[in-house]
Amino acid sequence: MSIRRSLHTSTVVLQLASFLAVPQSLAQTEKSNELLTSNTSNIDSTYLVDELDRLQNRVKRNSMPITLNEAIVIGITNNPELLQTFGAIQQYEWSLIAAQRRWYPQLQLSNGSPFIGYSWGTYINNQYGMRGNRASSTTLSSNSLYSVNKSQSFLLQPGAIVSWNFIDPTRQPDINAASESLKQQKLLFNVSTRNLILNLQQSYYGIQSSQQLINSFKQIYAINKQQLKMLEAQKNIGMATVLDVEQTKSQLFTQLSQLVSYTQEYIKQTALLAEYLALPPGKLAIPSDPAARAGSWSETLQETLKNALKQREEILASLAAAESAQWRGIASIRSYLPVFQLMGTGSLNSSNGYSSVPVDDDPGSAYHWTRTWTATVGIGFSWSLFDGGINAANAESFYAQSRQQKAQAAQTELTVVRQVRSSFAEMQTSRVAIASAQRAYESAKLAQEVARVRWAAGVGDITSVVQTIQQLSIAAQQSSQAILSYNNAVAEIYRYSATWPGSTEKDVQMRLRMMRNPSSNPKNSSLIP
């Protein structure tokens, strides 16, 4: 069983090394492969631990230690997700401006056909019915019954129309709908920012927890390694059995497997933190402080619930979306009302040429020009009396959407209450768990020391040593998990109650100014550690 465990552990370590290896480490990888293909029972656990150390050190060489506050500032300043959400805000800002500009009068230039150019015409008149008219007192020649005239003119026909809808029943509802949609997008921007801050905090705490576990299990590994050496020495002189040695070795490689998983989690969390910080490729960040209780929450549960229900942007965004849909439904219904407008028109018709000149004649004195100015002003209206019920159906669709958003807001309120209660309870229980786990760790550490001393003195057995070391590893896990749970719970309470931690609100406002006026920012405005 111990051979299989050692093979599995070494395989995981070498696979992990292959993902993070650089060209300079190819020789080490080849050496690892040679060791793997050799007798796995001869693989020294020290080499595996050294391999894990190299992986972690490689991460640290490419990383810059930062505090949690620095990480939040860098994330808010650099993360492109906020820029993406801000683009939606600008989109709806311009939609609101477009709706408000419906109050402005409209000027439209028009023209005849063509606006400027030439016109030619030929007029043929054939009075063929007069040829058989015997009642005619005169004899008509064929030339008088058939005539062809021509015309030519240079035309200039500009025009203009000015109109102002001073009574438009759909205008103000459309403005109100656009305003509520903009309000919704601003609230959703805060949601994205709060989610980013929470993700940064949880990733930061996750790295701290993984580092704490790595340090604890390295110490436990050193204890096991020392114990194994003593057992192997005693086995050589017949004072220890194969069972004693293999039992300790099994525990050694089991805890080494746990150390591998903690190293994997450490590397994953550093990569995740780099993503949230929007760091360039090859650049990482790690916490500058060890794992410890971070932050606190002073409000009671009822105060927290009250503030959360009043401030959570998800609830307010759903209500804003409901109002927007309601106003759009009103606009659709009001489209059946008449629109009154003040309008004026003006036009010029200028013609220069001749008309009604026989085709074979020279126009000569027939050339002339004319100009006609026309202008009108008054009140008009347009009224869509019936469209088959299309706008009425659209209105009902918007009203249904409004009801759906209100129901979504009610559902979100229930979710908010659950989130706050769960995080608040986790914070309180984790506070107790930290004290309990710390005492358990101290007791387990002392117990394994006493068990090893008793075994060395010949009054104890190896099983007690193995059990106390196992208890020490469990206590280390519980202590790390308690601190991580407490820190995450406090961060979640800030998030779920829509409360900005520390001075992050100022950092968010600064990022908004940077995105709104990118040309006024220095080229190195982004924070890259």
mmCIF file of C-alpha atoms in Angstrom, residues 216-455:
data_model
loop_
_atom_site.group_PDB
_atom_site.id
_atom_site.type_symbol
_atom_site.label_atom_id
_atom_site.label_comp_id
_atom_site.label_asym_id
_atom_site.label_seq_id
_atom_site.Cartn_x
_atom_site.Cartn_y
_atom_site.Cartn_z
ATOM 1 C CA SER A 216 2.033 23.348 8.890
ATOM 2 C CA PHE A 217 2.321 20.149 6.881
ATOM 3 C CA LYS A 218 5.989 20.774 6.159
ATOM 4 C CA GLN A 219 6.554 20.814 9.902
ATOM 5 C CA ILE A 220 4.470 17.673 10.338
ATOM 6 C CA TYR A 221 6.381 16.051 7.475
ATOM 7 C CA ALA A 222 9.675 16.891 9.189
ATOM 8 C CA ILE A 223 8.401 15.240 12.379
ATOM 9 C CA ASN A 224 7.325 12.139 10.465
ATOM 10 C CA LYS A 225 10.600 12.037 8.552
ATOM 11 C CA GLN A 226 12.611 12.167 11.756
ATOM 12 C CA GLN A 227 10.417 9.474 13.292
ATOM 13 C CA LEU A 228 10.837 7.269 10.214
ATOM 14 C CA LYS A 229 14.627 7.542 10.354
ATOM 15 C CA MET A 230 14.614 6.464 13.990
ATOM 16 C CA LEU A 231 12.348 3.505 13.207
ATOM 17 C CA GLU A 232 14.475 2.355 10.286
ATOM 18 C CA ALA A 233 17.576 2.530 12.485
ATOM 19 C CA GLN A 234 15.846 0.491 15.193
ATOM 20 C CA LYS A 235 14.606 -1.985 12.594
ATOM 21 C CA ASN A 236 18.177 -2.618 11.485
ATOM 22 C CA ILE A 237 19.085 -3.705 15.018
ATOM 23 C CA GLY A 238 15.845 -5.614 15.585
ATOM 24 C CA MET A 239 14.169 -3.137 17.925
ATOM 25 C CA ALA A 240 11.333 -2.222 15.492
ATOM 26 C CA THR A 241 9.169 -4.273 13.189
ATOM 27 C CA VAL A 242 8.286 -3.891 9.527
ATOM 28 C CA LEU A 243 4.763 -2.942 10.627
ATOM 29 C CA ASP A 244 6.098 -0.031 12.656
ATOM 30 C CA VAL A 245 8.171 1.260 9.743
ATOM 31 C CA GLU A 246 5.485 0.839 7.086
ATOM 32 C CA GLN A 247 2.804 2.362 9.310
ATOM 33 C CA THR A 248 4.879 5.513 9.734
ATOM 34 C CA LYS A 249 5.874 5.532 6.075
ATOM 35 C CA SER A 250 2.216 5.238 5.038
ATOM 36 C CA GLN A 251 1.344 8.234 7.173
ATOM 37 C CA LEU A 252 4.311 10.141 5.762
ATOM 38 C CA PHE A 253 3.229 9.713 2.145
ATOM 39 C CA THR A 254 -0.436 10.319 2.975
ATOM 40 C CA GLN A 255 0.449 13.700 4.427
ATOM 41 C CA LEU A 256 2.759 14.314 1.492
ATOM 42 C CA SER A 257 -0.236 13.800 -0.801
ATOM 43 C CA GLN A 258 -2.084 16.432 1.216
ATOM 44 C CA LEU A 259 0.891 18.729 0.828
ATOM 45 C CA VAL A 260 0.677 18.221 -2.944
ATOM 46 C CA SER A 261 -3.007 19.209 -2.969
ATOM 47 C CA TYR A 262 -2.290 22.338 -0.907
ATOM 48 C CA THR A 263 0.480 23.304 -3.314
ATOM 49 C CA GLN A 264 -1.870 22.801 -6.239
ATOM 50 C CA GLU A 265 -4.481 24.997 -4.561
ATOM 51 C CA TYR A 266 -1.837 27.626 -3.811
ATOM 52 C CA ILE A 267 -0.828 27.807 -7.480
ATOM 53 C CA LYS A 268 -4.452 27.921 -8.654
ATOM 54 C CA GLN A 269 -5.336 30.709 -6.240
ATOM 55 C CA THR A 270 -2.341 32.824 -7.260
ATOM 56 C CA ALA A 271 -3.370 32.464 -10.909
ATOM 57 C CA LEU A 272 -6.943 33.424 -10.001
ATOM 58 C CA LEU A 273 -5.768 36.476 -8.060
ATOM 59 C CA ALA A 274 -3.647 37.556 -11.037
ATOM 60 C CA GLU A 275 -6.763 37.339 -13.226
ATOM 61 C CA TYR A 276 -8.794 39.523 -10.863
ATOM 62 C CA LEU A 277 -5.918 42.015 -10.676
ATOM 63 C CA ALA A 278 -5.623 41.989 -14.496
ATOM 64 C CA LEU A 279 -1.862 41.491 -14.253
ATOM 65 C CA PRO A 280 0.229 41.023 -17.407
ATOM 66 C CA PRO A 281 1.267 37.483 -18.402
ATOM 67 C CA GLY A 282 4.066 36.118 -16.277
ATOM 68 C CA LYS A 283 3.236 38.440 -13.390
ATOM 69 C CA LEU A 284 1.700 37.192 -10.130
ATOM 70 C CA ALA A 285 0.854 38.580 -6.714
ATOM 71 C CA ILE A 286 0.907 36.890 -3.316
ATOM 72 C CA PRO A 287 -0.195 38.083 0.133
ATOM 73 C CA SER A 288 2.417 39.926 2.124
ATOM 74 C CA ASP A 289 0.779 38.961 5.433
ATOM 75 C CA PRO A 290 0.265 35.483 6.925
ATOM 76 C CA ALA A 291 -3.186 34.049 7.536
ATOM 77 C CA ALA A 292 -4.965 35.706 10.457
ATOM 78 C CA ARG A 293 -8.358 37.064 11.395
ATOM 79 C CA ALA A 294 -9.062 40.028 9.130
ATOM 80 C CA GLY A 295 -11.813 42.563 9.534
ATOM 81 C CA SER A 296 -14.831 42.646 11.794
ATOM 82 C CA TRP A 297 -18.528 43.455 11.719
ATOM 83 C CA SER A 298 -20.110 45.535 14.473
ATOM 84 C CA GLU A 299 -23.780 45.693 13.447
ATOM 85 C CA THR A 300 -26.390 43.300 14.768
ATOM 86 C CA LEU A 301 -28.133 40.799 12.534
ATOM 87 C CA GLN A 302 -31.344 42.835 12.403
ATOM 88 C CA GLU A 303 -29.471 46.025 11.501
ATOM 89 C CA THR A 304 -27.550 44.167 8.832
ATOM 90 C CA LEU A 305 -30.735 42.707 7.343
ATOM 91 C CA LYS A 306 -32.430 46.099 7.345
ATOM 92 C CA ASN A 307 -29.529 47.788 5.572
ATOM 93 C CA ALA A 308 -29.146 44.924 3.106
ATOM 94 C CA LEU A 309 -32.800 45.035 2.040
ATOM 95 C CA LYS A 310 -32.573 48.795 1.635
ATOM 96 C CA GLN A 311 -29.220 48.990 -0.143
ATOM 97 C CA ARG A 312 -28.778 45.835 -2.225
ATOM 98 C CA GLU A 313 -28.384 46.921 -5.836
ATOM 99 C CA GLU A 314 -29.862 43.693 -7.193
ATOM 100 C CA ILE A 315 -33.234 44.545 -5.602
ATOM 101 C CA LEU A 316 -33.111 48.175 -6.688
ATOM 102 C CA ALA A 317 -32.050 47.191 -10.220
ATOM 103 C CA SER A 318 -35.041 44.858 -10.591
ATOM 104 C CA LEU A 319 -37.380 47.601 -9.374
ATOM 105 C CA ALA A 320 -35.818 50.071 -11.818
ATOM 106 C CA ALA A 321 -36.275 47.560 -14.642
ATOM 107 C CA ALA A 322 -39.918 47.140 -13.595
ATOM 108 C CA GLU A 323 -40.459 50.911 -13.704
ATOM 109 C CA SER A 324 -38.809 51.130 -17.110
ATOM 110 C CA ALA A 325 -41.056 48.412 -18.529
ATOM 111 C CA GLN A 326 -44.117 50.085 -16.980
ATOM 112 C CA TRP A 327 -43.293 53.406 -18.660
ATOM 113 C CA ARG A 328 -42.713 51.688 -21.996
ATOM 114 C CA GLY A 329 -46.140 50.108 -21.716
ATOM 115 C CA ILE A 330 -47.660 53.522 -21.041
ATOM 116 C CA ALA A 331 -45.860 54.926 -24.082
ATOM 117 C CA SER A 332 -47.273 52.142 -26.257
ATOM 118 C CA ILE A 333 -50.844 52.844 -25.114
ATOM 119 C CA ARG A 334 -50.419 56.593 -25.551
ATOM 120 C CA SER A 335 -49.336 56.100 -29.141
ATOM 121 C CA TYR A 336 -53.071 55.931 -29.926
ATOM 122 C CA LEU A 337 -53.448 59.591 -28.876
ATOM 123 C CA PRO A 338 -52.998 62.447 -31.378
ATOM 124 C CA VAL A 339 -49.701 64.303 -31.695
ATOM 125 C CA PHE A 340 -50.026 68.079 -32.192
ATOM 126 C CA GLN A 341 -47.267 70.009 -33.842
ATOM 127 C CA LEU A 342 -46.381 73.548 -34.788
ATOM 128 C CA MET A 343 -45.004 73.478 -38.286
ATOM 129 C CA GLY A 344 -43.851 75.781 -41.027
ATOM 130 C CA THR A 345 -42.740 75.217 -44.597
ATOM 131 C CA GLY A 346 -40.938 77.329 -47.151
ATOM 132 C CA SER A 347 -39.933 76.677 -50.750
ATOM 133 C CA LEU A 348 -38.515 78.362 -53.842
ATOM 134 C CA ASN A 349 -39.280 77.356 -57.428
ATOM 135 C CA SER A 350 -37.002 79.057 -59.932
ATOM 136 C CA SER A 351 -37.190 78.315 -63.668
ATOM 137 C CA ASN A 352 -35.132 79.771 -66.527
ATOM 138 C CA GLY A 353 -35.841 78.664 -70.121
ATOM 139 C CA TYR A 354 -38.599 78.523 -72.707
ATOM 140 C CA SER A 355 -41.838 76.617 -73.279
ATOM 141 C CA SER A 356 -44.380 75.894 -76.055
ATOM 142 C CA VAL A 357 -41.976 76.636 -78.905
ATOM 143 C CA PRO A 358 -42.460 74.700 -82.148
ATOM 144 C CA VAL A 359 -39.827 72.068 -82.583
ATOM 145 C CA ASP A 360 -38.455 73.522 -85.802
ATOM 146 C CA ASP A 361 -38.304 77.117 -84.521
ATOM 147 C CA ASP A 362 -35.509 78.903 -82.697
ATOM 148 C CA PRO A 363 -36.622 79.784 -79.108
ATOM 149 C CA GLY A 364 -35.313 83.307 -79.624
ATOM 150 C CA SER A 365 -37.409 85.707 -77.610
ATOM 151 C CA ALA A 366 -39.314 82.871 -75.935
ATOM 152 C CA TYR A 367 -36.642 82.616 -73.192
ATOM 153 C CA HIS A 368 -37.890 83.812 -69.815
ATOM 154 C CA TRP A 369 -37.398 83.094 -66.091
ATOM 155 C CA THR A 370 -39.827 82.794 -63.210
ATOM 156 C CA ARG A 371 -39.474 82.565 -59.438
ATOM 157 C CA THR A 372 -42.111 81.493 -56.980
ATOM 158 C CA TRP A 373 -41.723 81.817 -53.190
ATOM 159 C CA THR A 374 -44.173 79.961 -50.947
ATOM 160 C CA ALA A 375 -44.398 79.781 -47.124
ATOM 161 C CA THR A 376 -46.875 78.246 -44.688
ATOM 162 C CA VAL A 377 -47.121 78.189 -40.888
ATOM 163 C CA GLY A 378 -49.703 76.679 -38.583
ATOM 164 C CA ILE A 379 -50.717 73.819 -36.331
ATOM 165 C CA GLY A 380 -51.068 70.265 -37.519
ATOM 166 C CA PHE A 381 -51.634 66.884 -35.985
ATOM 167 C CA SER A 382 -51.279 63.200 -36.692
ATOM 168 C CA TRP A 383 -53.480 60.544 -35.171
ATOM 169 C CA SER A 384 -53.079 56.808 -35.471
ATOM 170 C CA LEU A 385 -56.633 55.667 -34.816
ATOM 171 C CA PHE A 386 -56.179 51.952 -35.454
ATOM 172 C CA ASP A 387 -53.163 49.736 -36.056
ATOM 173 C CA GLY A 388 -54.763 46.345 -35.605
ATOM 174 C CA GLY A 389 -54.069 46.372 -31.848
ATOM 175 C CA ILE A 390 -50.291 46.034 -32.225
ATOM 176 C CA ASN A 391 -49.379 48.800 -29.772
ATOM 177 C CA ALA A 392 -51.972 47.563 -27.285
ATOM 178 C CA ALA A 393 -50.406 44.095 -27.379
ATOM 179 C CA ASN A 394 -46.932 45.619 -26.956
ATOM 180 C CA ALA A 395 -48.189 47.533 -23.931
ATOM 181 C CA GLU A 396 -49.473 44.352 -22.301
ATOM 182 C CA SER A 397 -46.115 42.720 -23.007
ATOM 183 C CA PHE A 398 -44.299 45.547 -21.209
ATOM 184 C CA TYR A 399 -46.734 45.381 -18.284
ATOM 185 C CA ALA A 400 -46.069 41.643 -17.956
ATOM 186 C CA GLN A 401 -42.331 42.325 -18.020
ATOM 187 C CA SER A 402 -42.813 44.886 -15.256
ATOM 188 C CA ARG A 403 -44.661 42.372 -13.091
ATOM 189 C CA GLN A 404 -41.929 39.822 -13.713
ATOM 190 C CA GLN A 405 -39.214 42.254 -12.571
ATOM 191 C CA LYS A 406 -41.163 43.079 -9.415
ATOM 192 C CA ALA A 407 -41.454 39.374 -8.676
ATOM 193 C CA GLN A 408 -37.714 39.061 -9.287
ATOM 194 C CA ALA A 409 -37.113 41.840 -6.757
ATOM 195 C CA ALA A 410 -39.239 39.991 -4.197
ATOM 196 C CA GLN A 411 -37.306 36.771 -4.835
ATOM 197 C CA THR A 412 -34.010 38.635 -4.514
ATOM 198 C CA GLU A 413 -35.113 39.963 -1.124
ATOM 199 C CA LEU A 414 -35.525 36.389 0.088
ATOM 200 C CA THR A 415 -32.100 35.503 -1.305
ATOM 201 C CA VAL A 416 -30.545 38.525 0.415
ATOM 202 C CA VAL A 417 -32.022 37.518 3.773
ATOM 203 C CA ARG A 418 -30.660 33.989 3.349
ATOM 204 C CA GLN A 419 -27.213 35.228 2.329
ATOM 205 C CA VAL A 420 -26.941 37.657 5.238
ATOM 206 C CA ARG A 421 -28.184 35.131 7.794
ATOM 207 C CA SER A 422 -25.826 32.419 6.528
ATOM 208 C CA SER A 423 -22.772 34.679 6.439
ATOM 209 C CA PHE A 424 -23.588 36.195 9.819
ATOM 210 C CA ALA A 425 -23.958 32.755 11.385
ATOM 211 C CA GLU A 426 -20.745 31.561 9.734
ATOM 212 C CA MET A 427 -18.882 34.578 11.098
ATOM 213 C CA GLN A 428 -20.104 33.911 14.632
ATOM 214 C CA THR A 429 -19.440 30.173 14.537
ATOM 215 C CA SER A 430 -16.049 30.652 12.879
ATOM 216 C CA ARG A 431 -15.057 33.045 15.644
ATOM 217 C CA VAL A 432 -15.679 30.239 18.134
ATOM 218 C CA ALA A 433 -14.057 27.678 15.828
ATOM 219 C CA ILE A 434 -10.843 29.719 15.646
ATOM 220 C CA ALA A 435 -10.415 29.629 19.424
ATOM 221 C CA SER A 436 -11.363 25.947 19.592
ATOM 222 C CA ALA A 437 -9.107 24.931 16.697
ATOM 223 C CA GLN A 438 -6.185 26.869 18.134
ATOM 224 C CA ARG A 439 -6.523 25.090 21.474
ATOM 225 C CA ALA A 440 -6.880 21.760 19.662
ATOM 226 C CA TYR A 441 -3.721 22.443 17.653
ATOM 227 C CA GLU A 442 -1.722 23.322 20.757
ATOM 228 C CA SER A 443 -2.962 20.204 22.560
ATOM 229 C CA ALA A 444 -2.291 17.956 19.545
ATOM 230 C CA LYS A 445 1.201 19.391 19.174
ATOM 231 C CA LEU A 446 1.961 18.722 22.823
ATOM 232 C CA ALA A 447 0.389 15.251 22.645
ATOM 233 C CA GLN A 448 2.562 14.136 19.732
ATOM 234 C CA GLU A 449 5.669 15.445 21.468
ATOM 235 C CA VAL A 450 4.808 13.474 24.606
ATOM 236 C CA ALA A 451 3.949 10.358 22.575
ATOM 237 C CA ARG A 452 7.287 10.467 20.775
ATOM 238 C CA VAL A 453 9.175 10.953 24.026
ATOM 239 C CA ARG A 454 7.322 8.015 25.614
ATOM 240 C CA TRP A 455 8.027 5.854 22.574
#
